[in-house]
Amino acid sequence: MIKIINFLGTPSREKFSLFVPIGIFLFSLGLIDVTLNSLFDVNITSFFPRGLNYFTPLIFGFLGLYYLRIEFSGNKMLDKLNININSNWFNSILTLLIIFVLIQNIPPLLNWLIIDANFVGTTKKDCSDSGACWIFIKIWFPRLMYGLYPNAELWRINTSFIMLITLVVALFYIPIKLKKYLIIFLIFVFPFIMFNLIHGGNFGLVWVETTAWGGLSLTFIISVFALILCFPIGMFLALGRRSSAPVTRYASIGFIEFWRGVPLITVLFMASVMFPMFLPDGVYMDKLFRVIIAITLFEAAYMAEVIRGGLQALPRGQYDAAKSLGMGYWRLHLLVILPQALKLVIPGIANTFLALVKDTPLILVVGLLELVGMIDMAKTNPDWLGFATEGYVFAGILFWIICFNMSRYSQRLEEKYKTDR
Amino acid sequence: MNLGITTFLDKRPKIKKYFPQIITLLFIIFIFGYFTYNAQVNMDNRGIDFGLRFLGEEASFDISFTPFVEYDGTKPYAKAYLVGLVNTLIVAAIGIFFATILGVIIGISRLSSNYLISKISEWYIEIFRNIPLLLQLFFWYFAALRALPLPKEAINFFDIAYLSIKGLYVPRFVWTNGSVFLFSIVAAIVAIFFVFKYTRIQQEKSGRRIPAFLISLGIIIVLPLLTFLIGGVSLTFEHPELKQLSKTIYNYIGGVAIIPELMALAAALSLYTATFIAECVRAGIMGVTKGQKEAAASIGLTPGQILRLVVMPQALRIIIPPTTNQYLNLTKNSSLAAAIAYPDLVLVFAGTAMMQTGRAIEIISITMLTYLSISIAISILMNWYNKKIAIKEK
Amino acid sequence: MLKYLKQLTSLVAVIAVLFAFTTESMAAKKSKTLKNTIKKGFVRCGVSQGLPGFSNADASGNWTGVDVDVCRAVAAAVLGDASKVKFTPLSAKERFTALTAGEIDILSRNTTWTLSRDADIGLTFVGVNFYDGQGFMVRKSSGITSTSDFKSGLSACVNIGTTTELNMRDFFTANGITYEPVVFEKADEVVAAYDSGRCDTYTTDKSGLAAQRTKLSNPDDHIVLPETISKEPLGPVVRQGDAVWEDIVRWSLNIMIEAEEYGINSSNADAMKTSENPQIKRLVGAEGELGAALGLDNDWSLRIIKQVGNYGESYKRNISDTGILPDRGPNELWTKGGILYVPPAR
């Protein structure tokens, strides 16, 4: 077979000017065939017998790439191309298949997403059938972001999040002396401020019941509160697991393994249905608070494992040196061990936070409407039936942007802190 | 900080040692006691009694997907629990199977020298890892599978399987004397085990290499086939047929119906977990030091042999523990079936059964204990495996 | 002598205080729920997540429906203002646990009264505000006109954890039909699955079928089959153990029905104070001490009738006029051929 293809001779550097144009021509022919076929439904190779029709672009492309496969051709671009996607026949076939699949699928997708989509309008009638109906998202956007929170009070949610972001950003730019105070403020004082702002009832703010909180803001409220609260609990659990006292150790292990062994859904059911039975008669705790407590305990177990990893990575010498200075257990840990361990596991903590954000959509099974729950509500509204795809694609894109950036950020953190040691 | 209590404790070192433990113990006892007392009071007030007696009561609800277990509404709640558990294990097994295959392929492609392939694997991992699993599940179930046609215009796979909005219908295997066939398979596996053991001992003793793989292949093919010829085993297929139930309602009768809920759950779980498994595989293969590959090449092994005899065994050591963790995550994530109508343990037991009987505490505890047992079993297995393959440092 | 006198006075003082306390507590009817409701200033009412005609919120957050009116009647009776109600939408899964946990004080969510629910889970049903039955909905194009047309192999969409799920099984088994149950938690998901063709039929209470039909993409393409396969008496539920609160809710509902029986409605309630009929005068609080028996003031029933209306007005406003069920069916007074017959308020 190779002999047939090689009637022009093997591709080699000497015959560069012969093979390269032929190769490029054949390759482009294959590409054009697929493009015309998928975009315009035009079949330029229809004169070939039936079955061969589907394979002609592949054959053309394969031949083209074969002719282009000149080792050490001297042309930098060609060499780079050859090493990367054309190193042998298997690779070239895979490359061709991938390119063809992309050509066949990306244009219709872009078509649906952007070109034929409807952006302008106010009712369902403004949506045409061929493209995505982004009007649906536009109209429901405030609900998707803020849930059923009253429109007049939205400034409270916005203020708390702007405050949070400014404080976290400031954490990186203020001098080290003030950092400690800022962290203490962030962990101990800010939650109260945020809670009061959003919940209302005090300081003259209108009370908004927790069943009205929803949308993406609820996702972040739960994530922020759970992260701040699960951190100290996780720390205690990690220390407890490493202690030599049997009671503390086994209690910590039991706690951690229990929460890590059960799915989050059962934990949420436990919080919404079982937990009220454990409260004294007549005492009622709001469902959102119960859910936040449940999620906090759940994440604390994972956080404990992450922190334990950091504690284990510290050399024994640190413990010995601190003890030789006469430090007791708590002083040793607070001043020497924990600062170093926590610095090691900052990427792990970022990962836990990322997992927390990805787990929050589950709360819709207990009736709290965060972003995905609000989309469910929007898509079953009688005026807007049939836009499930647009809703989920929008939520997917939104979550993807948030999570992707967070994971990139945690990777950067990992690199930054790795060089310190 | 010299509180009175610290000086008190310092003078009595023995008590100081046990003091924190006693405090912790008292705290735990207090918390448990407080909860139990409150629960008791609440239940007395409402006239609810606590107990597992309800498990013997008739369930009086049906479940749509019950392969392998005989179930109808007259069976007790304990049977419903079993059906839920089996369904959970089924979706977990399917998910693990596809996730592993997909994960290995993507993991290896990530390391390919072909730029396009490695880039596409990278994008696959980034996309499917950063979208919440529940969202992916909803997309597959409410958006993708709802777009399938009605049974009358079902997608036809060579007249054997049919795909419609009501599910994927495949032929049912109808065995006569199926147990004989199963025994033959078990016997074949045992025989293969002994064959491998024997050939290994032979190789170590005398250097003689017996083609164990070919022999085992022969055994696993011939032995079951024999049961067909002389064991009285026979296999027929029951094909799904389109039946008209009314002017416009059609459905497939016969064969096995794989409900769309199962398909959506398995698809979402596989695609999501495959990203994590791909990362584990990649870490494993990259974790084998380059020196190993170079040394193997220097003694004349071909690239295929290098992969099989040198790289994979060492890579597996790194790959298997985190991958097993991912399998566990997949099993726990299968509980998301409660959000779509797939009758797994959570939906059937902690959903319908709990709502019909009202026994929240017992049912949720049993459900949590079930998942906990599965986790602990896998952890114990993993620990045993780790100890077994641990490199004994000199 | 002085010492003796001191002891005697202290003894008398103690007895007096004890007496005062006991009479005080005997006078105020012992009901924790009533005390909490008065203290909070609103009635906590558990409703559905959106069922037109029974409990549905409009875009501005106002709830309307016959179930909503029951809670409003209780608020009018206890707090004097029918608008002092806080509504909590609940799914079928959490409705009972929300009540037993104390998240709500009345569950008015078209809940079927059954023995196991009444006796086994710590709740008490206090009446029926809608007599209904379970039915099936199919597409007109399917050609099915009665449940006898059902054939084996059908798939049916239903809500999880409802009496509907159990009754459906009983019905199909009794008729020898094998079927595929598709159970969802949220009513909206059930409707969407039926609409998309995933199931061939949708089953729930007939009032629910009529109400949910408005949420389908083409309501006119569907019909509700004539057969009723079970009894579904829907009514409000409260926690077991608080007898006074039970009585208040029960009799608030009964007042609404009996008022219609005697022709009292929201517009003529005040005028009825001067009626000749002693029972009418009792119903509007112009005679008798009915309120005290419940621990309320005597205008409680008048407030209910004036602010919420009688049963007929509530039904007309929410169910007949909205086109959901133009006919009252069994939910008519016993004097007019229906089965609404409540004990007399006297």
Short mmCIF file of C-alpha atoms in Angstrom, two decimals, chain C:
data_model
loop_
_atom_site.label_atom_id
_atom_site.label_comp_id
_atom_site.label_asym_id
_atom_site.label_seq_id
_atom_site.Cartn_x
_atom_site.Cartn_y
_atom_site.Cartn_z
CA MET C 1 -49.23 35.51 120.22
CA LEU C 2 -47.63 37.88 117.74
CA LYS C 3 -45.61 35.05 116.28
CA TYR C 4 -48.77 33.03 115.78
CA LEU C 5 -50.39 35.96 114.02
CA LYS C 6 -47.39 36.39 111.72
CA GLN C 7 -47.48 32.75 110.73
CA LEU C 8 -51.18 32.95 110.08
CA THR C 9 -50.86 36.02 107.87
CA SER C 10 -48.06 34.49 105.84
CA LEU C 11 -50.10 31.34 105.42
CA VAL C 12 -53.12 33.32 104.29
CA ALA C 13 -50.92 35.31 101.91
CA VAL C 14 -49.47 32.17 100.38
CA ILE C 15 -52.90 30.63 99.94
CA ALA C 16 -54.21 33.83 98.37
CA VAL C 17 -51.33 33.98 95.90
CA LEU C 18 -51.72 30.31 94.99
CA PHE C 19 -55.42 30.79 94.50
CA ALA C 20 -54.85 33.82 92.32
CA PHE C 21 -52.37 31.92 90.18
CA THR C 22 -54.57 28.90 89.70
CA THR C 23 -57.64 30.87 88.83
CA GLU C 24 -55.55 32.99 86.55
CA SER C 25 -54.27 29.95 84.72
CA MET C 26 -57.65 28.28 84.72
CA ALA C 27 -59.15 31.39 83.22
CA ALA C 28 -56.64 31.64 80.36
CA LYS C 29 -57.08 28.49 78.30
CA LYS C 30 -53.88 26.50 78.42
CA SER C 31 -52.52 26.50 74.87
CA LYS C 32 -48.90 27.07 74.11
CA THR C 33 -49.63 27.57 70.42
CA LEU C 34 -52.28 30.19 71.12
CA LYS C 35 -49.96 32.01 73.50
CA ASN C 36 -47.10 31.98 71.00
CA THR C 37 -49.33 33.11 68.16
CA ILE C 38 -50.62 36.07 70.13
CA LYS C 39 -47.09 36.91 71.20
CA LYS C 40 -45.68 36.71 67.67
CA GLY C 41 -48.58 38.62 66.19
CA PHE C 42 -49.16 36.34 63.22
CA VAL C 43 -50.41 32.85 62.44
CA ARG C 44 -47.82 30.54 60.86
CA CYS C 45 -49.51 28.69 58.03
CA GLY C 46 -48.00 25.93 55.90
CA VAL C 47 -49.24 25.88 52.31
CA SER C 48 -48.35 24.30 48.98
CA GLN C 49 -45.68 25.50 46.61
CA GLY C 50 -48.26 26.90 44.23
CA LEU C 51 -51.60 25.24 43.52
CA PRO C 52 -54.05 27.64 41.88
CA GLY C 53 -57.35 27.80 43.74
CA PHE C 54 -55.98 26.33 46.97
CA SER C 55 -52.81 28.22 47.81
CA ASN C 56 -51.03 30.26 45.19
CA ALA C 57 -48.89 33.38 45.36
CA ASP C 58 -49.07 36.05 42.72
CA ALA C 59 -46.14 38.09 41.48
CA SER C 60 -46.30 40.53 44.42
CA GLY C 61 -46.35 37.73 46.97
CA ASN C 62 -50.04 37.77 47.92
CA TRP C 63 -51.43 34.35 48.70
CA THR C 64 -54.97 33.35 47.72
CA GLY C 65 -56.93 30.10 47.81
CA VAL C 66 -59.43 28.13 49.91
CA ASP C 67 -56.62 26.66 52.04
CA VAL C 68 -55.26 30.14 52.52
CA ASP C 69 -58.70 31.32 53.64
CA VAL C 70 -58.77 28.76 56.46
CA CYS C 71 -55.60 30.25 57.92
CA ARG C 72 -56.90 33.75 57.41
CA ALA C 73 -60.06 32.80 59.29
CA VAL C 74 -57.98 31.62 62.24
CA ALA C 75 -55.98 34.85 62.15
CA ALA C 76 -59.18 36.91 62.11
CA ALA C 77 -60.52 34.93 65.05
CA VAL C 78 -57.40 34.96 67.18
CA LEU C 79 -55.60 38.16 66.23
CA GLY C 80 -58.45 40.25 64.88
CA ASP C 81 -56.94 40.74 61.44
CA ALA C 82 -57.15 38.20 58.66
CA SER C 83 -53.97 39.52 57.01
CA LYS C 84 -51.76 38.61 59.97
CA VAL C 85 -50.63 35.32 58.50
CA LYS C 86 -47.18 34.20 57.42
CA PHE C 87 -47.25 31.57 54.67
CA THR C 88 -44.54 28.93 54.32
CA PRO C 89 -44.58 26.97 51.05
CA LEU C 90 -43.83 23.30 51.73
CA SER C 91 -43.19 20.28 49.57
CA ALA C 92 -44.99 17.01 50.21
CA LYS C 93 -41.89 15.66 51.92
CA GLU C 94 -41.48 18.33 54.56
CA ARG C 95 -45.12 19.23 55.21
CA PHE C 96 -45.63 16.94 58.19
CA THR C 97 -42.22 17.35 59.72
CA ALA C 98 -42.54 21.14 59.47
CA LEU C 99 -45.71 20.86 61.52
CA THR C 100 -44.34 18.46 64.14
CA ALA C 101 -41.12 20.45 64.39
CA GLY C 102 -42.95 23.64 65.15
CA GLU C 103 -42.05 25.55 62.00
CA ILE C 104 -45.75 26.11 61.32
CA ASP C 105 -48.88 25.93 63.48
CA ILE C 106 -51.47 25.02 60.85
CA LEU C 107 -50.90 22.89 57.78
CA SER C 108 -53.49 23.91 55.22
CA ARG C 109 -52.17 22.20 52.14
CA ASN C 110 -54.93 20.07 50.60
CA THR C 111 -53.83 17.15 52.77
CA THR C 112 -55.85 13.95 52.70
CA TRP C 113 -57.25 12.78 56.04
CA THR C 114 -56.23 9.16 56.59
CA LEU C 115 -56.03 6.94 59.64
CA SER C 116 -52.28 6.48 59.60
CA ARG C 117 -51.67 10.19 59.32
CA ASP C 118 -54.15 10.99 62.06
CA ALA C 119 -52.97 8.37 64.51
CA ASP C 120 -49.40 7.56 63.76
CA ILE C 121 -47.34 10.68 63.28
CA GLY C 122 -48.40 13.00 66.04
CA LEU C 123 -50.85 15.13 64.12
CA THR C 124 -54.60 15.80 64.29
CA PHE C 125 -56.90 16.55 61.40
CA VAL C 126 -59.44 19.16 62.41
CA GLY C 127 -61.92 19.06 59.59
CA VAL C 128 -62.49 18.84 55.88
CA ASN C 129 -62.57 21.96 53.76
CA PHE C 130 -62.72 20.18 50.43
CA TYR C 131 -64.17 16.79 49.61
CA ASP C 132 -62.34 15.40 46.63
CA GLY C 133 -61.34 12.21 44.91
CA GLN C 134 -58.40 10.99 42.87
CA GLY C 135 -58.58 11.04 39.10
CA PHE C 136 -56.45 10.72 36.00
CA MET C 137 -55.56 13.19 33.29
CA VAL C 138 -54.65 12.17 29.75
CA ARG C 139 -54.19 13.87 26.41
CA LYS C 140 -57.28 14.20 24.31
CA SER C 141 -55.33 12.88 21.32
CA SER C 142 -54.71 9.55 23.04
CA GLY C 143 -58.31 8.58 22.50
CA ILE C 144 -58.74 7.37 26.06
CA THR C 145 -62.09 8.45 27.44
CA SER C 146 -62.35 6.34 30.58
CA THR C 147 -60.09 4.42 32.92
CA SER C 148 -61.41 1.19 31.48
CA ASP C 149 -59.43 2.08 28.34
CA PHE C 150 -56.15 1.78 30.26
CA LYS C 151 -53.93 -1.05 29.08
CA SER C 152 -50.88 -2.68 30.64
CA GLY C 153 -47.59 -0.95 29.99
CA LEU C 154 -48.81 2.51 30.92
CA SER C 155 -46.53 4.95 32.68
CA ALA C 156 -48.03 7.25 35.30
CA CYS C 157 -46.58 10.41 36.84
CA VAL C 158 -47.28 11.03 40.51
CA ASN C 159 -46.04 12.98 43.52
CA ILE C 160 -43.83 11.19 46.01
CA GLY C 161 -45.16 10.31 49.45
CA THR C 162 -48.82 11.02 48.79
CA THR C 163 -51.95 8.94 49.19
CA THR C 164 -52.13 9.26 45.41
CA GLU C 165 -49.12 7.00 45.04
CA LEU C 166 -50.73 4.30 47.16
CA ASN C 167 -54.22 4.59 45.68
CA MET C 168 -52.81 4.41 42.16
CA ARG C 169 -51.23 1.10 43.00
CA ASP C 170 -54.42 -0.25 44.50
CA PHE C 171 -56.39 0.79 41.45
CA PHE C 172 -54.06 -0.67 38.86
CA THR C 173 -53.58 -3.90 40.78
CA ALA C 174 -57.30 -4.35 41.22
CA ASN C 175 -57.75 -3.96 37.46
CA GLY C 176 -54.82 -6.19 36.57
CA ILE C 177 -52.85 -3.49 34.74
CA THR C 178 -49.07 -3.41 34.96
CA TYR C 179 -47.83 0.13 34.99
CA GLU C 180 -44.66 2.14 35.49
CA PRO C 181 -44.76 4.70 38.32
CA VAL C 182 -42.63 7.79 37.79
CA VAL C 183 -42.39 9.66 41.09
CA PHE C 184 -41.10 13.18 41.57
CA GLU C 185 -40.95 15.34 44.61
CA LYS C 186 -42.16 18.64 43.26
CA ALA C 187 -45.59 18.92 41.68
CA ASP C 188 -44.07 21.12 38.97
CA GLU C 189 -41.69 18.37 37.95
CA VAL C 190 -44.54 15.88 37.78
CA VAL C 191 -46.50 18.17 35.50
CA ALA C 192 -43.46 18.84 33.31
CA ALA C 193 -42.77 15.11 32.94
CA TYR C 194 -46.37 14.46 31.92
CA ASP C 195 -46.33 17.38 29.51
CA SER C 196 -43.16 16.19 27.78
CA GLY C 197 -44.57 12.75 27.16
CA ARG C 198 -42.41 10.89 29.67
CA CYS C 199 -45.62 9.57 31.25
CA ASP C 200 -48.88 8.78 29.58
CA THR C 201 -51.10 9.87 32.44
CA TYR C 202 -50.95 12.18 35.44
CA THR C 203 -52.83 11.33 38.60
CA THR C 204 -53.63 13.31 41.71
CA ASP C 205 -56.75 14.72 43.38
CA LYS C 206 -59.19 15.92 40.76
CA SER C 207 -59.04 19.45 42.11
CA GLY C 208 -55.28 19.31 41.71
CA LEU C 209 -55.65 18.05 38.14
CA ALA C 210 -57.94 20.93 37.31
CA ALA C 211 -55.58 23.43 38.89
CA GLN C 212 -52.35 22.06 37.40
CA ARG C 213 -53.88 21.95 33.95
CA THR C 214 -53.38 25.70 33.81
CA LYS C 215 -49.64 25.09 34.03
CA LEU C 216 -49.47 22.91 30.93
CA SER C 217 -48.23 24.26 27.63
CA ASN C 218 -51.57 23.56 25.94
CA PRO C 219 -54.26 23.17 28.60
CA ASP C 220 -56.96 22.40 26.07
CA ASP C 221 -55.15 19.31 24.81
CA HIS C 222 -55.83 17.46 28.03
CA ILE C 223 -58.90 16.02 29.70
CA VAL C 224 -59.63 14.71 33.18
CA LEU C 225 -61.17 11.25 33.02
CA PRO C 226 -64.60 10.97 34.64
CA GLU C 227 -63.82 8.16 37.09
CA THR C 228 -62.92 8.90 40.71
CA ILE C 229 -60.90 6.10 42.18
CA SER C 230 -60.67 7.09 45.84
CA LYS C 231 -61.97 9.32 48.58
CA GLU C 232 -59.77 12.31 49.30
CA PRO C 233 -61.14 14.44 52.13
CA LEU C 234 -58.77 17.42 52.21
CA GLY C 235 -58.48 19.48 55.34
CA PRO C 236 -56.28 21.44 57.74
CA VAL C 237 -53.95 19.69 60.20
CA VAL C 238 -52.47 20.76 63.54
CA ARG C 239 -50.10 19.21 66.06
CA GLN C 240 -51.46 16.65 68.45
CA GLY C 241 -51.50 17.66 72.08
CA ASP C 242 -52.84 21.20 71.95
CA ALA C 243 -56.57 20.73 72.40
CA VAL C 244 -57.48 24.41 72.55
CA TRP C 245 -55.70 25.23 69.31
CA GLU C 246 -57.36 22.23 67.65
CA ASP C 247 -60.76 23.53 68.70
CA ILE C 248 -60.02 27.03 67.47
CA VAL C 249 -59.01 25.86 64.00
CA ARG C 250 -61.83 23.33 63.78
CA TRP C 251 -64.50 25.78 64.72
CA SER C 252 -63.12 28.59 62.57
CA LEU C 253 -63.68 26.33 59.57
CA ASN C 254 -67.08 25.19 60.85
CA ILE C 255 -68.21 28.79 61.33
CA MET C 256 -67.49 29.53 57.68
CA ILE C 257 -69.64 26.61 56.55
CA GLU C 258 -72.45 27.18 59.01
CA ALA C 259 -72.57 30.86 58.12
CA GLU C 260 -73.35 29.95 54.55
CA GLU C 261 -76.00 27.56 55.81
CA TYR C 262 -77.75 30.40 57.55
CA GLY C 263 -77.27 32.86 54.72
CA ILE C 264 -74.73 35.08 56.51
CA ASN C 265 -72.05 36.53 54.27
CA SER C 266 -69.42 39.19 54.53
CA SER C 267 -71.71 41.99 53.43
CA ASN C 268 -74.71 41.28 55.64
CA ALA C 269 -72.92 39.96 58.73
CA ASP C 270 -73.26 43.22 60.65
CA ALA C 271 -76.91 43.53 59.71
CA MET C 272 -77.52 39.99 60.93
CA LYS C 273 -76.81 41.09 64.48
CA THR C 274 -80.40 42.14 64.74
CA SER C 275 -81.81 38.98 63.18
CA GLU C 276 -84.75 37.09 64.65
CA ASN C 277 -83.01 33.72 64.49
CA PRO C 278 -81.10 33.02 67.76
CA GLN C 279 -78.61 30.75 65.95
CA ILE C 280 -77.75 33.53 63.52
CA LYS C 281 -77.24 35.88 66.45
CA ARG C 282 -74.97 33.33 68.08
CA LEU C 283 -72.97 32.97 64.86
CA VAL C 284 -72.30 36.71 64.67
CA GLY C 285 -71.53 36.95 68.36
CA ALA C 286 -74.56 39.02 69.31
CA GLU C 287 -75.70 36.35 71.72
CA GLY C 288 -74.10 33.65 73.80
CA GLU C 289 -70.56 33.10 75.10
CA LEU C 290 -69.13 30.95 72.30
CA GLY C 291 -65.89 32.89 72.17
CA ALA C 292 -65.08 32.35 75.83
CA ALA C 293 -65.38 28.61 75.41
CA LEU C 294 -62.43 28.82 73.02
CA GLY C 295 -60.51 31.43 74.94
CA LEU C 296 -61.37 34.19 72.45
CA ASP C 297 -63.51 37.28 72.61
CA ASN C 298 -67.09 37.07 71.42
CA ASP C 299 -66.58 38.83 68.10
CA TRP C 300 -64.34 36.06 66.76
CA SER C 301 -66.94 34.54 64.47
CA LEU C 302 -68.14 37.92 63.23
CA ARG C 303 -64.59 38.82 62.24
CA ILE C 304 -64.19 35.57 60.35
CA ILE C 305 -67.35 36.09 58.34
CA LYS C 306 -66.66 39.75 57.66
CA GLN C 307 -62.99 39.54 56.74
CA VAL C 308 -62.81 36.17 54.99
CA GLY C 309 -66.43 35.47 54.04
CA ASN C 310 -68.44 32.30 54.35
CA TYR C 311 -67.46 29.04 52.70
CA GLY C 312 -69.45 29.72 49.55
CA GLU C 313 -67.82 33.10 49.04
CA SER C 314 -64.37 31.62 49.50
CA TYR C 315 -65.08 28.80 47.07
CA LYS C 316 -66.58 31.10 44.48
CA ARG C 317 -63.76 33.61 44.66
CA ASN C 318 -60.96 31.05 44.41
CA ILE C 319 -62.29 28.05 42.51
CA SER C 320 -65.49 28.77 40.61
CA ASP C 321 -64.74 32.24 39.30
CA THR C 322 -61.20 31.34 38.24
CA GLY C 323 -62.59 28.59 36.07
CA ILE C 324 -60.86 25.73 37.83
CA LEU C 325 -64.02 23.90 38.93
CA PRO C 326 -67.18 25.84 38.07
CA ASP C 327 -69.38 23.23 39.75
CA ARG C 328 -69.28 22.76 43.51
CA GLY C 329 -69.86 19.01 43.29
CA PRO C 330 -69.94 17.37 46.73
CA ASN C 331 -68.68 20.59 48.31
CA GLU C 332 -72.18 21.99 48.60
CA LEU C 333 -74.25 22.41 51.75
CA TRP C 334 -76.21 19.36 52.86
CA THR C 335 -79.34 21.40 52.51
CA LYS C 336 -78.57 21.83 48.83
CA GLY C 337 -77.59 18.30 47.94
CA GLY C 338 -73.94 18.30 48.90
CA ILE C 339 -72.19 16.74 51.88
CA LEU C 340 -71.04 19.80 53.84
CA TYR C 341 -72.66 19.09 57.21
CA VAL C 342 -70.93 20.54 60.26
CA PRO C 343 -71.84 20.35 63.95
CA PRO C 344 -73.85 23.35 65.16
CA ALA C 345 -72.01 26.21 66.82
CA ARG C 346 -73.87 26.58 70.05
#
